[in-house]
Short mmCIF file of C-alpha atoms in Angstrom, two decimals:
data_model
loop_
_atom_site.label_atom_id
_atom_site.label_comp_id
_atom_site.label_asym_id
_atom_site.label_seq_id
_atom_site.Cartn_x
_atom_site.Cartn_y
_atom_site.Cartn_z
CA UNK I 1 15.18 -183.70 93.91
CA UNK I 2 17.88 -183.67 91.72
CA UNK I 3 18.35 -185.97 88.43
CA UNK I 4 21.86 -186.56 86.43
CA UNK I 5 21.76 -186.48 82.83
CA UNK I 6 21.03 -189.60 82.02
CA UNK I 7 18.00 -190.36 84.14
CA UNK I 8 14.87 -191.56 82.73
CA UNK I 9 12.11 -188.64 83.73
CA UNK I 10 10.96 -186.49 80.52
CA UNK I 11 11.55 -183.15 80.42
CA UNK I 12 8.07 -182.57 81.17
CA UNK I 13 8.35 -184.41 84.67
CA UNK I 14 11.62 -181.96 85.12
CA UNK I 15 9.20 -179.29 84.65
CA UNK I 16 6.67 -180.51 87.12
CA UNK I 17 9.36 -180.81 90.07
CA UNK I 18 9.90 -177.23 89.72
CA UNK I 19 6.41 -176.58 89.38
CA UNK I 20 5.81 -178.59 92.76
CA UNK I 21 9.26 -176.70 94.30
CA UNK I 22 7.31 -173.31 93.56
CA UNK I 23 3.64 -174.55 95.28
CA UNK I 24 5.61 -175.64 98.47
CA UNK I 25 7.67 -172.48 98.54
CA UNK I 26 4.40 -170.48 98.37
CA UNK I 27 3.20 -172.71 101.13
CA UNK I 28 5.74 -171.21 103.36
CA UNK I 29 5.32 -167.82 102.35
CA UNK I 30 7.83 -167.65 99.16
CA UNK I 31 6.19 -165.91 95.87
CA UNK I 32 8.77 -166.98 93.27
CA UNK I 33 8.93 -167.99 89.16
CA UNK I 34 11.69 -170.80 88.99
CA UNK I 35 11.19 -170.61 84.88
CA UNK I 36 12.12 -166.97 85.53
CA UNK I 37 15.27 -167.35 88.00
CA UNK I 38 18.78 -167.36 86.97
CA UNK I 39 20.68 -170.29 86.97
CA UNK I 40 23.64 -169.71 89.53
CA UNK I 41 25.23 -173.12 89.16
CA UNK I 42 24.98 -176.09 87.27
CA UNK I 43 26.20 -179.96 88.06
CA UNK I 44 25.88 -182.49 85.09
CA UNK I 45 27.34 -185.53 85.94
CA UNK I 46 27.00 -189.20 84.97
CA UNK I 47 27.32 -192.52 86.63
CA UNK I 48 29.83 -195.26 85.25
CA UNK I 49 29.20 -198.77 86.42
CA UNK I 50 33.43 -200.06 87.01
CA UNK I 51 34.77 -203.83 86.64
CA UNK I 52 37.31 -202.78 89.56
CA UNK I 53 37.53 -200.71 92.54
CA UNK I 54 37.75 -197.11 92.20
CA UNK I 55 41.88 -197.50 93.13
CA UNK I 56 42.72 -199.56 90.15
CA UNK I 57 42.01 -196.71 88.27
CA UNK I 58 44.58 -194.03 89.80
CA UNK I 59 47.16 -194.66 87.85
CA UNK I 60 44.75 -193.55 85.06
CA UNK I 61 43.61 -190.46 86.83
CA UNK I 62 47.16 -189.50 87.42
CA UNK I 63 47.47 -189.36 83.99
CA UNK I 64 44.81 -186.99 83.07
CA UNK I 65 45.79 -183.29 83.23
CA UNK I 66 43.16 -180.31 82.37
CA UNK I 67 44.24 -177.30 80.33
CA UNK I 68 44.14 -174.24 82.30
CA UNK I 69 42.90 -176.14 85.48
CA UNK I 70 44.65 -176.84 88.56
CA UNK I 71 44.61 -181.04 89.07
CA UNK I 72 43.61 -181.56 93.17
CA UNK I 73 43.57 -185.03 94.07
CA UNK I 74 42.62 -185.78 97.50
CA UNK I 75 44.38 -189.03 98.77
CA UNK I 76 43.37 -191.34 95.52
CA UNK I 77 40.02 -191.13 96.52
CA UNK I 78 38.54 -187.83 94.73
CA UNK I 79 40.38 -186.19 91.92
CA UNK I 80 39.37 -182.58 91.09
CA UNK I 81 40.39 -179.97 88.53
CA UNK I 82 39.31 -176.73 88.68
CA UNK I 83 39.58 -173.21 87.61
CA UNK I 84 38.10 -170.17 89.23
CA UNK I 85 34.37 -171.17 87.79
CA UNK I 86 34.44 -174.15 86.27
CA UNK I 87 35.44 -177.71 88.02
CA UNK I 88 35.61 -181.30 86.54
CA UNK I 89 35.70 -184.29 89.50
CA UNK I 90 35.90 -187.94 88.98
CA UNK I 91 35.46 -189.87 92.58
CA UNK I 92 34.19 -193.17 94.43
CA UNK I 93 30.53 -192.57 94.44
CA UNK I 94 29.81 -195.77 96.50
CA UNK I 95 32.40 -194.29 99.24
CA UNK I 96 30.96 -191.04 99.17
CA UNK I 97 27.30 -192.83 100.15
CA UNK I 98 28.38 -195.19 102.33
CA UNK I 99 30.67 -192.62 104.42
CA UNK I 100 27.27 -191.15 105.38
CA UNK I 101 25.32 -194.28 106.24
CA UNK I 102 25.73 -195.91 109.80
CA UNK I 103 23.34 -198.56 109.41
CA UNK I 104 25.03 -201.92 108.97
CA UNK I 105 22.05 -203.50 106.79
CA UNK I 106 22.11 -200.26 104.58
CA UNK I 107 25.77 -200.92 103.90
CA UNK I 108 26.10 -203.71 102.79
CA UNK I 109 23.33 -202.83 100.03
CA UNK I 110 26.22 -201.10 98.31
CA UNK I 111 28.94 -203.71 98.88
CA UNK I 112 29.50 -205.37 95.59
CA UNK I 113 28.76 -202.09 93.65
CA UNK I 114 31.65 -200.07 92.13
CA UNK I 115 30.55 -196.95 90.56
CA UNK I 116 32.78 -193.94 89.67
CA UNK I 117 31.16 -190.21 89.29
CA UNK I 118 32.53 -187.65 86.75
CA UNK I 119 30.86 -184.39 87.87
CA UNK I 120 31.21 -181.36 85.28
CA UNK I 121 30.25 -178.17 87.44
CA UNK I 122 29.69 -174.24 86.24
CA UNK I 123 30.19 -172.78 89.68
CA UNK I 124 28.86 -169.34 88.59
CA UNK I 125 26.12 -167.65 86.86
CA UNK I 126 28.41 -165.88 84.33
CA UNK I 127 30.49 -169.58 83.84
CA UNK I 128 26.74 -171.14 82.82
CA UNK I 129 26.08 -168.04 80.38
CA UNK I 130 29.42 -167.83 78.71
CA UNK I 131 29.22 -171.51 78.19
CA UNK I 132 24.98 -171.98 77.07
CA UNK I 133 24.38 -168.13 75.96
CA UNK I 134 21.41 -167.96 77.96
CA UNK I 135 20.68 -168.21 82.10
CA UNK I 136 16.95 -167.98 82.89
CA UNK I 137 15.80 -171.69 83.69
CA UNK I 138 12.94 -171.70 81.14
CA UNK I 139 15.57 -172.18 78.79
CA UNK I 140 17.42 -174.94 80.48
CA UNK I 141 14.91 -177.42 79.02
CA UNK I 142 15.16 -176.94 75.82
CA UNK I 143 18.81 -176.91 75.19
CA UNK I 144 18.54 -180.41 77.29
CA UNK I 145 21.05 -182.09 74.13
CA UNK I 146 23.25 -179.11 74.24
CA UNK I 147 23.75 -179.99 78.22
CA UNK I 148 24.90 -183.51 77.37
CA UNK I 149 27.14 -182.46 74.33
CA UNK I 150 28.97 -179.79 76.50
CA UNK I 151 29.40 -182.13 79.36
CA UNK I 152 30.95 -185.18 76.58
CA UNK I 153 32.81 -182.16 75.31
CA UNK I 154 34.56 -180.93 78.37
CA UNK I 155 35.26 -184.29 79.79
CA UNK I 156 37.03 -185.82 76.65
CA UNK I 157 38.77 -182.68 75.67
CA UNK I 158 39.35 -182.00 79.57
CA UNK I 159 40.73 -184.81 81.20
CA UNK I 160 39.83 -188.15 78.48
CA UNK I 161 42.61 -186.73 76.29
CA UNK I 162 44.27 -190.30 75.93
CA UNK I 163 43.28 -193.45 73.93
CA UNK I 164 42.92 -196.79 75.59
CA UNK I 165 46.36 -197.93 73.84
CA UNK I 166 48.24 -194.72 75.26
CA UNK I 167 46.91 -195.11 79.03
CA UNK I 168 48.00 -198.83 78.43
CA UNK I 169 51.58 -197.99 76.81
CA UNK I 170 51.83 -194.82 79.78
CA UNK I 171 51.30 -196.77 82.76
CA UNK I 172 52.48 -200.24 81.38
CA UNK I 173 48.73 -201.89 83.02
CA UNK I 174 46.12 -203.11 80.79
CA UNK I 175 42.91 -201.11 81.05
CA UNK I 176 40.01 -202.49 81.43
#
């Protein structure tokens, strides 16, 4: 199970799920202390409910430009920027779901929502300790506000360089 940052379980439910995660590995025959492991990657990320469809936005996105991070953007639809350990991505997160679902009544569940993802990923162990200081998961709990302020951090100094009057002045569209 996996929860973004701002989901509602309590840190002590987080704990739980990796308590359970350890009983059914043990089940199968894996001995392991997930408090104890190293954290090899880490994917904050947070939902934004949109007033348009993902596209209105690309003139936006082709705004936005990364220091030190090459800018990948796949067709409109995913935009990516990335250096060797570190990646930020901003995408259609309805599109994403519904490119996997091939039930007709499932689709059109998600047919009036718009929702973009911004996804702020430490693709390596050393990435997550250079960044936190610390990599055992134990720890990941109680730096919980540190998380969040990293991943505010590294999006608006990233990619959200721009006030609402500049993307509006840039791209001569009115942002809503």
């Amino acid at each position: 199970r996996s929860r973004g940052l701002g989901d509602v379980y309590k840190r002590q439910e987080q704990k739980n799920i990796l308590f359970e995660l350890e009983d059914q590995l043990r089940t199968i025959g894996i001995k392991t202390n997930i408090f104890e492991s190293d954290i090899s990657r880490l994917d904050t990320f947070i939902n934004i409910n949109s007033e348009q469809s993902f596209n209105n936005y690309t003139p936006v996105f082709d705004l936005m430009n990364a220091a030190r991070k090459k800018a990948i953007d796949w067709n409109g639809e995913t935009y990516l920027w990335k250096s060797g350990e570190h990646q930020i991505t901003i995408y259609d997160k309805i599109k994403e779901m519904t490119s996997k679902i091939k039930d007709e009544k499932q689709l059109k569940l998600f047919s009036d929502l718009k929702i973009v993802r911004i996804e702020n990923r430490f693709t390596t162990k050393r990435k997550f300790f250079d960044k936190f200081g610390y990599s055992k998961t134990k720890y990941l709990f109680d730096e919980y506000a540190d998380i969040k302020k990293v991943f505010s951090s590294d999006i608006s100094k990233s990619i959200f360089k721009y006030e609402q009057s500049d993307i509006e002045l840039l791209t001569g569209e009115s942002i809503k």
